[in-house]
Coordinates of C-alpha atoms in Angstrom, one line a residue:
M243 CA -11.0 -60.0 -26.4
E244 CA -7.7 -58.1 -26.9
H245 CA -4.6 -59.5 -25.4
T246 CA -1.3 -57.8 -24.4
R247 CA 1.8 -59.0 -22.7
C248 CA 2.1 -55.8 -20.7
L249 CA -0.6 -53.4 -19.7
I250 CA 0.3 -50.1 -17.9
I251 CA -2.5 -48.4 -16.0
G252 CA -1.9 -44.7 -15.5
S253 CA 0.5 -42.1 -16.9
G254 CA 2.9 -39.6 -15.3
P255 CA 6.6 -40.3 -14.7
A256 CA 6.0 -43.8 -13.4
G257 CA 3.7 -44.9 -16.2
Y258 CA 5.6 -43.3 -19.0
T259 CA 9.0 -44.6 -17.8
A260 CA 7.5 -48.1 -17.5
A261 CA 6.3 -47.7 -21.0
I262 CA 9.7 -46.6 -22.2
Y263 CA 11.5 -49.6 -20.7
A264 CA 8.8 -52.1 -21.6
G265 CA 8.8 -50.8 -25.2
R266 CA 12.6 -51.1 -25.4
A267 CA 12.3 -54.7 -24.2
N268 CA 9.9 -55.4 -27.1
L269 CA 7.0 -56.1 -24.8
Q270 CA 4.7 -53.9 -27.0
P271 CA 3.0 -52.4 -24.0
V272 CA -0.5 -50.9 -24.0
E273 CA -0.8 -47.9 -21.7
Y274 CA -4.1 -46.3 -20.6
C275 CA -3.5 -42.7 -19.4
G276 CA -6.4 -42.3 -17.0
L277 CA -8.4 -39.2 -16.1
Q278 CA -5.3 -37.0 -15.9
M279 CA -3.0 -37.7 -18.7
G280 CA 0.5 -37.0 -17.5
G281 CA -0.4 -37.2 -13.8
Q282 CA 0.0 -34.6 -11.1
L283 CA 2.9 -32.8 -12.8
T284 CA 0.6 -31.4 -15.4
Q285 CA -0.9 -29.3 -12.6
T286 CA 2.3 -27.6 -11.9
T287 CA 4.1 -24.9 -13.8
I288 CA 7.9 -25.2 -13.8
V289 CA 9.6 -28.4 -12.6
E290 CA 13.1 -27.6 -11.4
N291 CA 14.2 -30.7 -9.5
F292 CA 14.1 -33.3 -12.2
P293 CA 17.6 -34.2 -13.5
G294 CA 18.5 -33.1 -17.0
Y295 CA 16.6 -29.8 -17.0
P296 CA 19.1 -27.2 -15.6
E297 CA 16.7 -24.3 -16.5
G298 CA 13.6 -26.2 -15.3
V299 CA 10.8 -27.4 -17.6
D300 CA 7.1 -27.0 -17.8
G301 CA 5.3 -30.0 -16.2
N302 CA 3.1 -30.5 -19.3
E303 CA 6.0 -30.3 -21.7
M304 CA 8.0 -32.8 -19.7
M305 CA 5.2 -35.3 -19.7
M306 CA 4.7 -34.9 -23.4
Q307 CA 8.4 -35.6 -23.9
L308 CA 8.2 -38.8 -21.8
R309 CA 5.1 -39.8 -23.8
S310 CA 6.8 -39.2 -27.1
Q311 CA 9.8 -41.2 -26.0
A312 CA 7.6 -44.1 -25.0
Q313 CA 5.8 -44.0 -28.3
R314 CA 9.2 -44.0 -30.1
F315 CA 9.8 -47.5 -28.6
G316 CA 6.5 -48.9 -29.6
A317 CA 4.2 -48.2 -26.7
D318 CA 0.5 -48.1 -27.6
I319 CA -0.6 -45.1 -25.5
R320 CA -4.3 -44.6 -25.3
D321 CA -6.7 -42.2 -23.7
G322 CA -9.2 -43.7 -21.4
V323 CA -9.7 -45.1 -17.9
I324 CA -9.6 -48.6 -16.5
V325 CA -12.8 -48.9 -14.5
K326 CA -12.7 -52.6 -13.5
V327 CA -10.2 -55.4 -13.0
D328 CA -10.5 -59.1 -12.5
F329 CA -7.4 -60.6 -11.0
S330 CA -9.1 -63.9 -10.2
R331 CA -7.4 -65.7 -13.1
R332 CA -4.5 -65.4 -15.5
P333 CA -4.2 -63.7 -17.9
Y334 CA -5.7 -60.9 -15.9
V335 CA -8.7 -59.0 -17.3
V336 CA -9.4 -55.3 -17.2
T337 CA -12.3 -53.3 -18.5
T338 CA -12.1 -49.8 -19.9
D339 CA -14.6 -46.9 -19.5
R340 CA -15.8 -47.8 -23.0
G341 CA -16.5 -51.4 -22.1
V342 CA -13.5 -52.8 -23.9
E343 CA -12.1 -55.9 -22.1
I344 CA -8.3 -56.6 -22.3
E345 CA -6.4 -59.6 -21.2
A346 CA -2.9 -58.9 -19.9
D347 CA 0.0 -61.3 -18.9
T348 CA 1.5 -58.5 -16.7
I349 CA 0.1 -55.3 -15.3
I350 CA 1.9 -52.3 -14.1
I351 CA -0.2 -50.0 -11.9
A352 CA 0.9 -46.4 -12.0
T353 CA -2.4 -44.6 -11.1
G354 CA -0.8 -42.1 -8.7
A355 CA -2.4 -40.3 -5.8
S356 CA -4.4 -37.2 -5.6
A357 CA -3.7 -34.4 -3.1
K358 CA -6.5 -33.6 -0.7
Y359 CA -7.9 -30.1 -1.0
L360 CA -10.1 -28.0 1.2
G361 CA -12.8 -27.8 -1.5
L362 CA -12.5 -24.0 -2.0
D363 CA -13.2 -22.6 -5.5
D364 CA -10.1 -20.4 -5.0
E365 CA -7.9 -23.5 -4.8
K366 CA -8.8 -24.2 -8.5
K367 CA -8.6 -20.6 -9.5
Y368 CA -5.1 -20.1 -8.2
N369 CA -3.8 -23.6 -8.9
G370 CA -0.2 -23.1 -10.2
M371 CA -0.5 -19.4 -9.3
G372 CA 0.3 -19.6 -5.6
V373 CA -1.6 -22.8 -4.6
S374 CA 0.5 -26.0 -4.3
A375 CA 0.3 -29.4 -2.7
C376 CA 4.0 -30.0 -2.7
A377 CA 6.5 -27.8 -0.9
T378 CA 9.5 -29.8 -2.1
C379 CA 8.3 -29.3 -5.7
D380 CA 7.4 -25.6 -5.6
G381 CA 9.0 -24.2 -2.5
F382 CA 12.0 -22.7 -4.4
F383 CA 9.6 -20.2 -6.1
Y384 CA 8.9 -18.6 -2.7
R385 CA 12.4 -17.8 -1.5
K386 CA 12.3 -14.9 0.9
K387 CA 8.5 -14.7 0.6
T388 CA 5.7 -15.4 3.0
V389 CA 3.7 -18.6 2.7
A390 CA 1.0 -20.6 4.6
V391 CA 0.8 -24.3 5.1
V392 CA -2.6 -25.9 5.8
G393 CA -2.6 -28.9 8.2
G394 CA -1.5 -30.0 11.6
G395 CA 0.0 -33.5 11.1
D396 CA 3.6 -34.7 10.5
T397 CA 3.4 -33.9 6.8
A398 CA 2.3 -30.3 7.4
C399 CA 5.1 -29.9 10.0
E400 CA 7.7 -31.3 7.5
E401 CA 6.5 -29.0 4.8
A402 CA 6.6 -26.0 7.1
I403 CA 10.1 -26.8 8.3
Y404 CA 11.3 -27.3 4.7
L405 CA 9.7 -24.0 3.6
A406 CA 11.2 -22.2 6.6
Q407 CA 14.7 -22.8 5.1
L408 CA 13.6 -20.9 2.0
C409 CA 11.0 -18.4 3.0
K410 CA 10.9 -15.3 5.1
K411 CA 7.9 -16.4 7.1
V412 CA 5.7 -19.5 7.3
Y413 CA 2.3 -19.7 8.8
M414 CA 0.7 -23.0 9.7
I415 CA -3.1 -22.9 9.5
V416 CA -4.4 -25.5 11.9
R417 CA -8.1 -26.2 12.4
K418 CA -7.7 -27.7 15.8
P419 CA -6.3 -26.2 19.0
Y420 CA -3.3 -28.6 18.8
L421 CA -1.0 -30.3 16.4
R422 CA -1.5 -33.9 15.5
A423 CA 2.1 -34.4 14.6
S424 CA 4.6 -36.4 16.6
D425 CA 6.3 -34.8 19.6
V426 CA 9.6 -34.5 17.8
M427 CA 8.0 -32.7 14.8
Q428 CA 6.0 -30.4 17.1
K429 CA 9.2 -29.5 18.9
R430 CA 11.0 -28.6 15.7
V431 CA 8.1 -26.4 14.6
F432 CA 7.8 -24.5 17.9
E433 CA 11.5 -23.9 18.0
N434 CA 11.7 -22.5 14.5
E435 CA 11.5 -18.7 14.7
K436 CA 10.2 -18.4 11.1
I437 CA 7.1 -20.6 11.8
E438 CA 4.0 -19.3 13.4
V439 CA 1.2 -21.7 14.2
L440 CA -2.4 -20.3 13.8
F441 CA -4.5 -22.6 15.9
E442 CA -8.3 -22.9 15.5
H443 CA -8.1 -21.3 12.1
N444 CA -10.0 -22.1 8.9
T445 CA -9.4 -20.8 5.4
L446 CA -12.5 -19.2 3.8
G447 CA -10.9 -18.3 0.6
L448 CA -7.9 -16.7 -1.2
Y449 CA -7.5 -13.4 -3.0
G450 CA -5.1 -11.7 -5.4
E451 CA -4.9 -10.2 -8.9
E452 CA -2.2 -12.2 -10.8
G453 CA -1.8 -14.9 -8.2
V454 CA -2.3 -15.5 -4.4
E455 CA -1.7 -12.3 -2.4
G456 CA -3.5 -13.5 0.8
A457 CA -6.0 -15.7 2.5
H458 CA -9.4 -15.0 4.1
L459 CA -9.2 -16.6 7.5
V460 CA -11.6 -17.2 10.4
K461 CA -10.5 -17.9 13.9
R462 CA -12.7 -20.0 16.3
K463 CA -15.4 -20.4 13.6
G464 CA -18.9 -20.5 15.1
E465 CA -17.8 -19.4 18.5
P466 CA -18.9 -16.2 20.3
D467 CA -15.4 -14.7 19.8
E468 CA -15.2 -15.7 16.2
E469 CA -12.7 -13.4 14.3
R470 CA -12.4 -13.0 10.6
Y471 CA -9.4 -11.3 8.9
D472 CA -7.1 -11.3 5.9
L473 CA -3.6 -12.7 6.0
P474 CA -1.2 -11.5 3.4
I475 CA 0.8 -14.4 1.9
D476 CA 2.5 -15.2 -1.4
G477 CA 1.9 -19.0 -1.4
F478 CA -0.7 -21.4 -0.1
F479 CA 0.4 -25.0 0.5
L480 CA -2.0 -27.9 1.2
A481 CA -0.6 -30.6 3.5
I482 CA -3.7 -32.4 4.6
G483 CA -2.8 -35.7 2.9
H484 CA -3.0 -37.6 -0.3
K485 CA -5.5 -40.3 -1.5
P486 CA -4.0 -43.0 -3.7
N487 CA -6.0 -43.8 -6.7
T488 CA -6.3 -47.5 -6.0
D489 CA -10.0 -48.1 -5.2
I490 CA -10.6 -50.6 -8.1
F491 CA -7.7 -52.8 -6.8
R492 CA -8.9 -53.0 -3.2
E493 CA -10.6 -56.4 -3.7
W494 CA -7.4 -58.0 -5.1
L495 CA -4.3 -56.3 -3.8
D496 CA -2.8 -55.8 -0.4
L497 CA -3.2 -52.2 0.5
D498 CA -2.3 -50.3 3.7
E499 CA -4.8 -48.5 5.8
T500 CA -4.8 -45.4 3.6
G501 CA -5.0 -47.3 0.4
Y502 CA -1.4 -47.3 -0.8
I503 CA -0.4 -50.6 -2.5
R504 CA 1.9 -52.6 -0.4
T505 CA 5.0 -53.9 -2.3
I506 CA 7.4 -56.6 -1.4
D507 CA 10.9 -56.1 -0.1
G508 CA 11.6 -52.8 -1.8
T509 CA 10.6 -54.1 -5.2
P510 CA 7.5 -53.1 -7.3
R511 CA 6.1 -56.6 -6.8
T512 CA 2.6 -56.9 -5.3
N513 CA 1.0 -59.9 -3.6
L514 CA -0.1 -61.2 -7.1
P515 CA 2.4 -62.6 -9.6
G516 CA 2.8 -60.4 -12.7
V517 CA 1.2 -57.4 -11.1
Y518 CA 3.4 -54.4 -10.2
A519 CA 2.9 -51.0 -8.6
A520 CA 5.0 -47.9 -9.4
G521 CA 4.9 -44.3 -8.5
D522 CA 2.7 -42.5 -5.9
C523 CA 0.1 -45.2 -5.7
A524 CA 2.6 -47.2 -3.8
D525 CA 4.7 -44.4 -2.2
P526 CA 3.3 -42.6 0.8
V527 CA 6.7 -41.2 1.8
Y528 CA 8.6 -39.5 -1.1
R529 CA 6.1 -38.7 -3.8
Q530 CA 8.7 -37.2 -6.1
A531 CA 8.7 -37.4 -9.9
I532 CA 12.3 -38.8 -10.0
V533 CA 11.4 -41.6 -7.5
A534 CA 8.3 -42.4 -9.5
A535 CA 10.3 -42.6 -12.7
G536 CA 12.7 -45.0 -11.1
S537 CA 10.0 -47.2 -9.8
G538 CA 8.4 -47.3 -13.2
C539 CA 11.8 -48.6 -14.6
K540 CA 11.9 -51.3 -11.9
A541 CA 8.4 -52.4 -12.6
A542 CA 9.0 -52.8 -16.3
L543 CA 12.2 -54.8 -15.7
E544 CA 10.3 -57.0 -13.3
A545 CA 7.6 -57.5 -15.9
E546 CA 10.1 -58.5 -18.5
R547 CA 11.8 -61.0 -16.2
Y548 CA 8.4 -62.5 -15.2
L549 CA 7.3 -62.9 -18.8
Q550 CA 10.5 -64.9 -19.5
T551 CA 9.3 -67.5 -17.0
L552 CA 5.9 -68.1 -18.7

């Protein structure tokens, strides 16, 4: 069985930054990239809010740069997925999708989270061409334009309010006849002149030549007064939640009701010694690349200090 002092599960800003710091600490980390090498940023086009890139940077390019930096410091970065973990004893044991078992003295979990989508084919077709799951990341590209936000909870309201600061018009597409958001968030939405809430609406699809130009909507679907029409928009934002990629850890780690890994006192420490969580898999609030990178740094520093006690 292979043995490593530090195993990193997942890539993206958290995983790669953890690999950089662990490599510089001479921990000779092994990192498995997972199904989506580079994480969610590889699904975006230009990243403009990460420090150090005044002109913005392509998401894939930025992740490749982080990967190269980690490899420069000795990180062993591998393609593949961790499909099983055994945290019942130490060293901990993980199993890859190829059946390889690895013992690890410390483990940094950076498996991220996946945005929930409606399941429309057009969401994939226009991904990065008008479809986004992060208003903070991509809202800047829609200044003085018209966009739609799908969802009726606090997150959707926050996204709509944020976009209203940039955009000419913001529609909220809400499946139910009411908002699920808190009273204070609802009040802010209804008082914002740029936001129009479309209750009892479902999205059937999107259309456009070079990108999103509009959405096919249905109002009161299945009812006698059902109405179908097209809504011209430039951007389509999903705000119906995220699912943390933490299912394989459920038996061993303390998770919240949604599946995010609970960490201790603002650190990346979990309920198990030597196991740390970084990035979106432990962050239901911010979900930003710079925050993920910082947490990856903290996780690697914690792993280094823990190893000194063994």
